[in-house]
Amino acid sequence: MPDILGYRAKFGVLGPSTNTVVQPDFDMMRPPGVTAHYSRIFTPNAQAVSNESFAAGAQRIAEGVIDAVRSVMTCAPDYLVMGMSAVTFFGGKAGALAFRDGVEREAGVSLSCGSLASTAALQRYGARRIAFLSPYFPVANAEVRNYFEEEGFEVVRDLCLQCPSWTAIAEVPPDVLRERLRELDGPDVDAIVQVGTNLSMVRLAAAAEMWLGKPVIAINTATWWHALRANGIEDRLEGFGRLLSDF
């Protein structure tokens, strides 16, 4: 018998306990009959994050992923969605695949994660030359750049906001993000990607597609879109950009 509310799909979502954006983002993009069940990865709110400490902090979060997987699997989800993106870019394409495969082995169900979902979204748009924005530090942006280049994209430029704590990522106001998108844009860029799931960009990215006239891909939109389509859910949703309305 299908779940009464999740009769089309039950998604288990994994996210850092400090993340306050990914859950409401995913919830507002839920079609009827799809439910999301959140498992929090215990994450102390690292203060005074620096270039030196960012990778170590992200790795500490990654170490809690399997415990979160075991917890959420008790509700018998059909599929998993990764609500943290940084660690899914580490180690290039091989690292992304190894991360996905490790979670899937533990869970026994498939996973959508930010890195691989971003690749699928960019390919769907037909974009090759990209720019990207993150709340990270340069050490992490280098990992994201390496991943995209290994996937065959030309990274024209990137920006990192260097947010001082995990919760501070969710405090970046839209006017700052608008200016950063303008800095990244140019005739040499086919598409702009935003990474960092605690950065609130779903609605802003959709609007930016209209005033920049090109794809602007928010990581939460790409990951959720990837999960829906992987499960045969083809609903076209308005207000979240062309990825969900057209593809």
XYZ file of N, CA and C in Angstrom:
741
model
N 0.844 -1.195 0.000
C 0.000 0.000 0.000
C 0.880 1.245 0.000
N 0.534 2.255 -0.811
C 1.339 3.487 -0.814
C 1.126 4.291 0.462
N 2.115 5.106 0.773
C 1.994 6.038 1.884
C 0.825 6.988 1.607
N 0.050 7.318 2.613
C -1.151 8.140 2.409
C -0.816 9.521 1.834
N 0.263 10.145 2.319
C 0.643 11.469 1.807
C 1.711 11.378 0.718
N 2.669 10.470 0.879
C 3.726 10.316 -0.120
C 3.414 9.202 -1.084
N 2.264 9.266 -1.715
C 1.810 8.165 -2.557
C 2.523 8.110 -3.905
N 3.241 9.183 -4.261
C 4.053 9.152 -5.478
C 5.522 8.898 -5.162
N 6.006 9.489 -4.071
C 7.390 9.264 -3.652
C 7.602 9.808 -2.251
N 8.400 9.076 -1.480
C 8.873 9.560 -0.182
C 10.380 9.783 -0.309
N 10.795 11.034 -0.118
C 12.213 11.370 -0.195
C 12.783 11.528 1.213
N 13.911 10.882 1.462
C 14.678 11.162 2.659
C 15.703 12.237 2.315
N 15.771 13.295 3.121
C 16.678 14.409 2.849
C 17.733 14.483 3.947
N 18.991 14.581 3.545
C 20.113 14.674 4.471
C 20.654 16.094 4.450
N 20.775 16.725 5.616
C 21.292 18.086 5.652
C 21.937 18.409 6.981
N 22.892 19.338 6.992
C 23.534 19.744 8.248
C 22.509 20.326 9.218
N 22.722 20.091 10.501
C 21.779 20.596 11.508
C 21.764 22.117 11.574
N 22.783 22.778 11.051
C 22.846 24.248 11.031
C 22.115 24.848 9.839
N 21.674 24.012 8.906
C 21.096 24.503 7.654
C 19.613 24.820 7.841
N 19.232 26.071 7.606
C 17.844 26.508 7.773
C 17.161 26.837 6.451
N 17.844 26.658 5.325
C 17.308 27.038 4.016
C 16.838 25.843 3.200
N 17.591 24.743 3.230
C 17.284 23.653 2.312
C 15.908 23.044 2.568
N 15.505 22.915 3.831
C 14.201 22.308 4.107
C 13.048 23.144 3.561
N 12.963 24.448 3.870
C 11.870 25.222 3.267
C 11.969 25.327 1.751
N 13.195 25.355 1.207
C 13.341 25.380 -0.248
C 12.732 24.130 -0.875
N 13.121 22.958 -0.385
C 12.598 21.720 -0.949
C 11.090 21.610 -0.733
N 10.623 22.026 0.433
C 9.194 21.898 0.725
C 8.344 22.731 -0.233
N 8.821 23.928 -0.615
C 7.983 24.750 -1.494
C 8.026 24.267 -2.940
N 8.914 23.322 -3.249
C 8.970 22.752 -4.599
C 8.386 21.344 -4.646
N 7.633 20.944 -3.625
C 7.059 19.597 -3.584
C 5.758 19.521 -4.375
N 5.694 18.673 -5.381
C 4.415 18.439 -6.063
C 3.496 17.615 -5.145
N 2.196 17.618 -5.429
C 1.277 16.758 -4.663
C 1.712 15.298 -4.707
N 1.604 14.620 -3.564
C 1.930 13.210 -3.505
C 3.385 12.891 -3.269
N 4.214 13.944 -3.107
C 5.639 13.755 -2.811
C 5.907 14.338 -1.429
N 6.541 13.563 -0.561
C 6.864 14.054 0.774
C 8.371 14.003 1.001
N 8.843 14.872 1.898
C 10.270 14.947 2.215
C 10.451 14.769 3.715
N 11.398 13.917 4.087
C 11.589 13.546 5.492
C 13.049 13.793 5.855
N 13.263 14.734 6.784
C 14.587 15.307 6.997
C 15.350 14.614 8.107
N 16.617 14.315 7.811
C 17.535 13.734 8.781
C 18.696 14.713 8.945
N 18.862 15.225 10.159
C 19.849 16.263 10.408
C 21.209 15.647 10.722
N 22.222 16.093 10.000
C 23.602 15.693 10.262
C 24.136 16.609 11.366
N 24.461 16.054 12.514
C 24.900 16.896 13.622
C 26.097 17.740 13.206
N 25.941 19.071 13.335
C 26.946 20.012 12.877
C 27.093 21.141 13.881
N 28.148 21.167 14.677
C 28.374 22.338 15.530
C 28.519 23.578 14.652
N 27.967 24.709 15.091
C 28.026 25.920 14.274
C 29.415 26.529 14.335
N 30.276 26.097 13.426
C 31.654 26.580 13.398
C 31.689 28.101 13.262
N 32.370 28.751 14.175
C 32.517 30.203 14.149
C 33.888 30.554 13.573
N 33.972 31.744 13.020
C 35.243 32.232 12.463
C 35.837 31.230 11.471
N 34.975 30.743 10.570
C 35.445 29.838 9.525
C 36.487 30.579 8.682
N 37.513 29.880 8.272
C 38.589 30.479 7.493
C 38.933 29.579 6.316
N 39.795 30.070 5.453
C 40.253 29.260 4.334
C 40.908 27.976 4.833
N 41.619 28.080 5.962
C 42.319 26.925 6.505
C 41.366 25.913 7.143
N 40.277 26.397 7.729
C 39.413 25.497 8.483
C 38.190 25.001 7.710
N 37.902 25.612 6.558
C 36.665 25.263 5.858
C 36.628 23.791 5.467
N 37.680 23.316 4.820
C 37.672 21.928 4.348
C 37.549 20.950 5.508
N 38.246 21.245 6.613
C 38.169 20.355 7.776
C 36.767 20.346 8.359
N 36.122 21.520 8.400
C 34.754 21.592 8.909
C 33.784 20.844 8.027
N 33.945 20.981 6.711
C 33.068 20.266 5.782
C 33.269 18.757 5.905
N 34.519 18.350 6.107
C 34.794 16.925 6.258
C 34.150 16.371 7.526
N 34.117 17.180 8.568
C 33.466 16.735 9.802
C 31.975 16.493 9.560
N 31.361 17.356 8.763
C 29.955 17.144 8.418
C 29.805 15.847 7.623
N 30.710 15.643 6.668
C 30.639 14.437 5.829
C 30.707 13.173 6.669
N 31.464 13.224 7.750
C 31.612 12.045 8.598
C 30.315 11.660 9.303
N 29.377 12.611 9.405
C 28.096 12.315 10.037
C 27.013 11.865 9.083
N 27.342 11.800 7.790
C 26.320 11.499 6.779
C 25.734 10.101 6.977
N 26.569 9.114 7.194
C 26.069 7.738 7.264
C 25.126 7.554 8.441
N 25.420 8.183 9.589
C 24.489 8.104 10.716
C 23.143 8.711 10.348
N 23.167 9.825 9.607
C 21.913 10.450 9.171
C 21.168 9.555 8.192
N 21.905 8.865 7.332
C 21.286 7.921 6.397
C 20.574 6.809 7.164
N 21.261 6.237 8.128
C 20.659 5.143 8.900
C 19.396 5.603 9.615
N 19.412 6.835 10.108
C 18.246 7.357 10.808
C 17.058 7.525 9.872
N 17.279 8.167 8.734
C 16.150 8.460 7.847
C 15.615 7.204 7.174
N 16.442 6.196 7.000
C 15.977 4.972 6.337
C 14.938 4.220 7.167
N 14.809 4.562 8.445
C 13.786 3.896 9.259
C 12.371 4.270 8.847
N 12.195 5.360 8.068
C 10.852 5.693 7.575
C 10.613 5.126 6.176
N 11.560 4.301 5.710
C 11.434 3.603 4.423
C 11.216 4.544 3.238
N 12.105 5.540 3.055
C 11.974 6.403 1.877
C 12.305 5.640 0.598
N 11.778 6.141 -0.509
C 12.034 5.541 -1.808
C 13.353 6.013 -2.401
N 13.841 7.157 -1.915
C 14.951 7.837 -2.586
C 15.558 8.810 -1.586
N 16.848 9.146 -1.763
C 17.514 10.115 -0.893
C 17.944 11.348 -1.684
N 17.919 12.489 -0.998
C 18.343 13.765 -1.579
C 19.353 14.388 -0.626
N 20.521 14.758 -1.141
C 21.565 15.347 -0.310
C 21.373 16.852 -0.221
N 21.158 17.336 1.007
C 20.922 18.757 1.231
C 22.157 19.517 1.666
N 23.325 19.016 1.338
C 24.588 19.736 1.519
C 25.399 19.520 0.264
N 25.989 20.578 -0.276
C 26.644 20.416 -1.572
C 28.161 20.374 -1.515
N 28.800 21.049 -0.565
C 30.259 21.207 -0.609
C 30.984 19.871 -0.746
N 30.657 18.919 0.138
C 31.409 17.656 0.135
C 31.169 16.838 -1.127
N 30.092 17.118 -1.845
C 29.820 16.341 -3.058
C 30.690 16.796 -4.230
N 31.389 17.927 -4.080
C 32.311 18.402 -5.111
C 33.756 17.992 -4.832
N 34.065 17.605 -3.607
C 35.447 17.330 -3.229
C 35.978 16.105 -3.966
N 37.194 16.231 -4.478
C 37.824 15.098 -5.158
C 37.436 14.949 -6.605
N 36.870 16.000 -7.195
C 36.512 15.944 -8.602
C 35.377 14.981 -8.896
N 35.272 14.582 -10.149
C 34.175 13.690 -10.547
C 34.256 12.353 -9.816
N 35.470 11.822 -9.647
C 35.621 10.547 -8.946
C 35.155 10.666 -7.504
N 35.455 11.799 -6.870
C 35.017 12.013 -5.496
C 33.507 12.102 -5.389
N 32.884 12.783 -6.344
C 31.420 12.901 -6.349
C 30.760 11.543 -6.505
N 31.264 10.742 -7.424
C 30.695 9.414 -7.646
C 30.919 8.505 -6.439
N 32.100 8.621 -5.818
C 32.384 7.805 -4.637
C 31.467 8.184 -3.484
N 31.208 9.500 -3.312
C 30.296 9.934 -2.257
C 28.904 9.368 -2.505
N 28.390 9.530 -3.716
C 27.051 9.015 -4.045
C 26.982 7.506 -3.840
N 27.986 6.798 -4.344
C 27.953 5.338 -4.273
C 28.018 4.850 -2.823
N 28.786 5.554 -1.971
C 28.873 5.153 -0.571
C 27.552 5.296 0.156
N 26.850 6.390 -0.110
C 25.537 6.589 0.501
C 24.549 5.558 -0.012
N 24.568 5.306 -1.308
C 23.626 4.339 -1.885
C 23.862 2.924 -1.372
N 25.121 2.560 -1.162
C 25.405 1.220 -0.613
C 24.815 1.075 0.785
N 24.964 2.116 1.590
C 24.444 2.068 2.950
C 22.925 2.061 2.962
N 22.317 2.872 2.092
C 20.869 3.066 2.122
C 20.098 1.977 1.384
N 20.663 1.482 0.309
C 19.921 0.552 -0.532
C 18.937 1.235 -1.459
N 18.995 2.572 -1.536
C 18.196 3.338 -2.491
C 19.124 4.364 -3.141
N 18.654 4.996 -4.204
C 19.486 5.938 -4.947
C 19.492 7.326 -4.313
N 20.479 8.150 -4.724
C 20.705 9.484 -4.153
C 20.887 10.521 -5.242
N 20.281 11.689 -5.060
C 20.620 12.870 -5.849
C 21.492 13.772 -4.994
N 22.597 14.259 -5.555
C 23.466 15.181 -4.821
C 23.811 16.373 -5.696
N 24.239 17.451 -5.063
C 24.382 18.735 -5.739
C 25.329 18.754 -6.909
N 26.487 18.122 -6.784
C 27.468 18.162 -7.861
C 26.928 17.509 -9.131
N 26.485 16.271 -9.009
C 26.008 15.534 -10.185
C 24.717 16.121 -10.737
N 23.870 16.659 -9.845
C 22.646 17.317 -10.303
C 22.965 18.585 -11.088
N 23.982 19.330 -10.656
C 24.374 20.547 -11.381
C 24.873 20.208 -12.777
N 25.648 19.128 -12.886
C 26.094 18.682 -14.206
C 24.902 18.367 -15.100
N 23.945 17.622 -14.570
C 22.763 17.258 -15.361
C 21.984 18.498 -15.786
N 21.860 19.470 -14.884
C 21.122 20.695 -15.211
C 21.836 21.491 -16.298
N 23.133 21.650 -16.173
C 23.895 22.397 -17.184
C 23.828 21.709 -18.536
N 23.900 20.393 -18.538
C 23.787 19.652 -19.799
C 22.400 19.814 -20.405
N 21.391 19.865 -19.561
C 20.018 20.037 -20.065
C 19.851 21.390 -20.722
N 20.508 22.404 -20.165
C 20.473 23.748 -20.755
C 21.398 23.870 -21.971
N 22.347 22.966 -22.108
C 23.324 23.052 -23.184
C 24.424 24.060 -22.919
N 24.692 24.361 -21.659
C 25.711 25.350 -21.288
C 27.084 24.691 -21.229
N 28.118 25.428 -21.660
C 29.493 24.921 -21.589
C 30.405 25.859 -20.792
N 30.213 27.172 -20.960
C 31.064 28.148 -20.249
C 30.270 28.688 -19.060
N 30.797 28.506 -17.877
C 30.011 28.832 -16.689
C 30.781 29.727 -15.721
N 30.023 30.346 -14.834
C 30.565 31.030 -13.663
C 29.805 30.487 -12.463
N 30.418 30.534 -11.281
C 29.690 30.054 -10.117
C 29.942 30.917 -8.890
N 28.936 30.901 -8.022
C 28.928 31.671 -6.777
C 28.778 30.715 -5.611
N 29.524 30.954 -4.529
C 29.419 30.098 -3.354
C 29.510 30.936 -2.082
N 29.054 30.370 -0.936
C 29.277 31.010 0.355
C 30.598 30.555 0.968
N 31.371 29.780 0.223
C 32.558 29.104 0.729
C 33.771 30.034 0.835
N 34.940 29.390 1.014
C 36.234 30.052 0.988
C 37.001 29.553 -0.236
N 38.093 30.236 -0.625
C 38.797 29.859 -1.861
C 39.195 28.392 -1.941
N 39.560 27.782 -0.807
C 39.967 26.383 -0.832
C 38.837 25.482 -1.322
N 37.601 25.812 -0.970
C 36.465 25.013 -1.419
C 36.070 25.369 -2.854
N 36.160 26.656 -3.207
C 35.872 27.030 -4.595
C 36.804 26.310 -5.566
N 38.040 26.086 -5.142
C 38.980 25.364 -6.001
C 38.494 23.940 -6.258
N 37.875 23.319 -5.258
C 37.326 21.969 -5.434
C 36.142 21.990 -6.398
N 35.275 23.001 -6.265
C 34.119 23.113 -7.157
C 34.585 23.343 -8.592
N 35.548 24.241 -8.758
C 36.096 24.509 -10.091
C 36.679 23.232 -10.698
N 37.449 22.507 -9.927
C 38.061 21.278 -10.420
C 37.002 20.271 -10.864
N 35.937 20.151 -10.055
C 34.865 19.224 -10.424
C 34.256 19.601 -11.770
N 33.864 20.865 -11.916
C 33.207 21.273 -13.161
C 34.141 21.122 -14.362
N 35.414 21.438 -14.182
C 36.351 21.295 -15.293
C 36.528 19.828 -15.677
N 36.538 18.940 -14.681
C 36.615 17.515 -14.995
C 35.369 17.021 -15.722
N 34.241 17.694 -15.485
C 32.997 17.341 -16.177
C 32.932 17.953 -17.570
N 33.963 18.707 -17.964
C 34.027 19.234 -19.317
C 33.545 20.665 -19.497
N 33.246 21.350 -18.382
C 32.812 22.742 -18.475
C 34.010 23.678 -18.372
N 33.916 24.819 -19.016
C 34.922 25.872 -18.864
C 34.441 26.828 -17.776
N 35.188 26.924 -16.691
C 34.832 27.847 -15.608
C 35.497 29.181 -15.896
N 34.695 30.145 -16.300
C 35.212 31.453 -16.695
C 35.639 32.265 -15.478
N 34.820 32.234 -14.416
C 35.152 32.925 -13.163
C 34.268 32.410 -12.042
N 34.680 32.738 -10.823
C 33.906 32.327 -9.655
C 34.084 33.350 -8.546
N 33.142 33.342 -7.614
C 33.173 34.213 -6.439
C 32.838 33.401 -5.209
N 33.485 33.710 -4.098
C 33.135 33.074 -2.831
C 32.873 34.159 -1.788
N 31.793 34.008 -1.043
C 31.357 35.026 -0.083
C 32.119 34.958 1.240
N 32.787 33.844 1.505
C 33.569 33.666 2.720
C 32.749 33.966 3.982
N 31.594 33.317 4.073
C 30.725 33.500 5.239
C 31.430 32.999 6.500
N 31.342 33.745 7.605
C 32.162 33.450 8.785
C 31.671 32.294 9.653
N 30.458 31.817 9.453
C 29.953 30.669 10.214
C 28.961 29.919 9.339
N 28.595 28.693 9.768
C 27.645 27.915 8.973
C 26.280 28.602 8.933
N 25.830 29.143 10.051
C 24.515 29.791 10.055
C 24.531 31.133 9.335
N 25.686 31.780 9.264
C 25.779 33.075 8.577
C 25.486 32.955 7.088
N 25.632 31.753 6.540
C 25.339 31.556 5.116
C 23.878 31.910 4.828
N 22.987 31.552 5.742
C 21.559 31.815 5.551
C 21.188 33.266 5.802
N 22.144 34.090 6.214
C 21.872 35.488 6.536
C 22.281 36.455 5.416
N 22.801 35.929 4.319
C 23.228 36.790 3.213
C 21.992 37.364 2.522
N 21.858 38.695 2.454
C 20.634 39.290 1.900
C 20.594 39.256 0.374
N 19.399 39.323 -0.198
C 19.256 39.250 -1.656
C 20.015 40.339 -2.410
N 20.117 41.555 -1.852
C 20.796 42.621 -2.589
C 22.276 42.305 -2.797
N 22.900 41.653 -1.812
C 24.293 41.230 -1.974
C 24.403 40.189 -3.079
N 23.490 39.230 -3.086
C 23.526 38.168 -4.089
C 23.264 38.702 -5.486
N 22.376 39.671 -5.597
C 22.113 40.281 -6.915
C 23.378 40.917 -7.477
N 24.115 41.646 -6.633
C 25.337 42.294 -7.095
C 26.393 41.271 -7.496
N 26.469 40.177 -6.745
C 27.461 39.150 -7.088
C 27.111 38.468 -8.411
N 25.826 38.268 -8.666
C 25.431 37.696 -9.950
C 25.830 38.621 -11.100
N 25.657 39.907 -10.900
C 26.049 40.869 -11.947
C 27.562 40.848 -12.173
N 28.321 40.677 -11.100
C 29.780 40.587 -11.231
C 30.191 39.350 -12.026
N 29.491 38.269 -11.833
C 29.825 37.025 -12.514
C 29.400 37.012 -13.973
N 28.354 37.749 -14.294
C 27.782 37.690 -15.632
C 28.703 38.342 -16.658
N 28.495 37.963 -17.897
C 29.212 38.555 -19.012
C 28.907 37.793 -20.280
N 29.249 38.344 -21.434
C 28.970 37.667 -22.701
C 29.753 36.378 -22.876
N 30.779 36.169 -22.044
C 31.591 34.957 -22.128
C 31.051 33.831 -21.254
N 29.883 34.017 -20.634
C 29.310 33.031 -19.720
C 27.958 32.557 -20.255
N 27.789 31.240 -20.376
C 26.521 30.655 -20.823
C 25.520 30.511 -19.682
N 26.027 30.253 -18.477
C 25.155 29.991 -17.330
C 25.905 30.294 -16.044
N 25.133 30.625 -15.006
C 25.693 30.859 -13.674
C 25.119 29.813 -12.730
N 25.986 29.235 -11.901
C 25.575 28.230 -10.924
C 25.831 28.765 -9.524
N 24.869 28.574 -8.628
C 25.058 28.900 -7.211
C 25.147 27.604 -6.436
N 26.209 27.450 -5.639
C 26.363 26.279 -4.794
C 26.286 26.706 -3.328
N 26.082 25.727 -2.437
C 25.917 26.034 -1.015
C 24.443 26.025 -0.654
N 23.960 24.923 -0.084
C 22.518 24.729 0.093
C 21.891 25.625 1.154
N 22.696 26.266 2.002
C 22.136 27.158 3.025
C 22.067 28.599 2.553
N 22.403 28.830 1.282
C 22.311 30.151 0.676
C 20.962 30.249 -0.029
N 20.138 31.214 0.356
C 18.766 31.298 -0.156
C 18.752 31.902 -1.558
N 18.625 31.027 -2.570
C 18.741 31.509 -3.951
C 17.675 30.985 -4.892
N 16.771 30.122 -4.430
C 15.809 29.499 -5.342
C 14.971 30.541 -6.080
N 14.349 31.442 -5.359
C 13.501 32.465 -5.985
C 14.344 33.497 -6.736
N 15.457 33.908 -6.147
C 16.301 34.921 -6.777
C 16.891 34.407 -8.083
N 17.328 33.154 -8.105
C 17.880 32.587 -9.337
C 16.844 32.564 -10.444
N 15.604 32.228 -10.087
C 14.525 32.209 -11.085
C 14.306 33.606 -11.666
N 14.318 34.623 -10.809
C 14.149 35.993 -11.285
C 15.353 36.430 -12.117
N 16.549 36.045 -11.682
C 17.765 36.458 -12.383
C 17.829 35.900 -13.798
N 17.238 34.723 -14.016
C 17.201 34.195 -15.376
C 16.518 35.168 -16.331
N 15.529 35.893 -15.828
C 14.794 36.827 -16.681
C 15.606 38.077 -16.946
N 16.234 38.661 -15.888
C 16.949 39.908 -16.156
C 18.376 39.735 -16.653
N 18.934 38.533 -16.550
C 20.230 38.269 -17.161
C 20.089 37.593 -18.523
N 18.928 36.987 -18.773
C 18.680 36.363 -20.059
C 19.481 35.089 -20.294
N 19.780 34.368 -19.213
C 20.523 33.117 -19.331
C 20.220 32.241 -18.130
N 20.566 30.961 -18.169
C 20.302 30.088 -17.021
C 21.055 30.536 -15.770
N 20.330 30.585 -14.659
C 20.926 30.803 -13.339
C 20.426 29.653 -12.481
N 21.316 28.767 -12.099
C 20.940 27.499 -11.479
C 21.252 27.531 -9.989
N 20.217 27.516 -9.169
C 20.384 27.391 -7.725
C 20.573 25.919 -7.385
N 21.514 25.622 -6.517
C 21.839 24.234 -6.200
C 20.645 23.469 -5.646
N 19.808 24.136 -4.833
C 18.661 23.420 -4.271
C 17.642 23.088 -5.347
N 17.459 23.986 -6.290
C 16.554 23.710 -7.412
C 17.076 22.547 -8.248
N 18.366 22.570 -8.569
C 18.944 21.521 -9.404
C 18.849 20.158 -8.731
N 19.148 20.101 -7.438
C 19.141 18.820 -6.739
C 17.728 18.259 -6.626
N 16.767 19.134 -6.318
C 15.377 18.685 -6.198
C 14.823 18.273 -7.555
N 15.107 19.056 -8.579
C 14.705 18.713 -9.948
C 15.258 17.341 -10.344
N 16.513 17.117 -10.041
C 17.155 15.855 -10.380
C 16.458 14.686 -9.690
N 16.118 14.875 -8.420
C 15.435 13.816 -7.662
C 14.044 13.534 -8.227
N 13.303 14.592 -8.530
C 11.966 14.395 -9.098
C 12.030 13.635 -10.415
N 12.872 14.093 -11.322
C 12.927 13.482 -12.640
C 13.471 12.047 -12.566
N 14.398 11.779 -11.634
C 14.917 10.415 -11.472
C 13.839 9.452 -11.023
N 12.778 9.988 -10.425
C 11.672 9.157 -9.955
C 10.451 9.227 -10.874
N 10.647 9.723 -12.073
C 9.571 9.765 -13.051
C 8.501 10.794 -12.762
N 8.814 11.781 -11.917
C 7.841 12.837 -11.578
C 8.131 14.024 -12.482
N 7.281 14.235 -13.457
C 7.533 15.207 -14.518
C 6.737 16.504 -14.367
N 6.152 16.738 -13.198
C 5.368 17.957 -12.983
C 6.177 19.199 -13.356
N 5.546 20.134 -14.043
C 6.175 21.411 -14.374
C 5.740 22.431 -13.334
N 6.702 22.976 -12.611
C 6.414 23.884 -11.505
C 6.852 25.291 -11.869
N 5.970 26.256 -11.694
C 6.257 27.643 -12.035
C 6.839 28.397 -10.838
N 7.685 29.388 -11.135
C 8.224 30.263 -10.103
C 9.593 29.883 -9.603
N 10.165 28.797 -10.162
C 11.465 28.315 -9.690
C 12.491 28.237 -10.822
N 12.218 28.911 -11.920
C 13.136 28.909 -13.042
C 12.788 27.866 -14.091
N 13.477 27.975 -15.222
C 13.161 27.125 -16.363
C 13.443 25.650 -16.108
N 14.373 25.360 -15.217
C 14.699 23.962 -14.959
C 13.468 23.175 -14.560
N 12.648 23.736 -13.662
C 11.441 23.045 -13.208
C 10.217 23.334 -14.069
N 10.213 24.441 -14.779
C 9.033 24.749 -15.589
C 9.115 24.181 -17.000
N 10.338 24.012 -17.530
C 10.495 23.599 -18.924
C 11.072 22.201 -19.098
N 11.831 21.742 -18.114
C 12.547 20.465 -18.274
C 12.067 19.434 -17.266
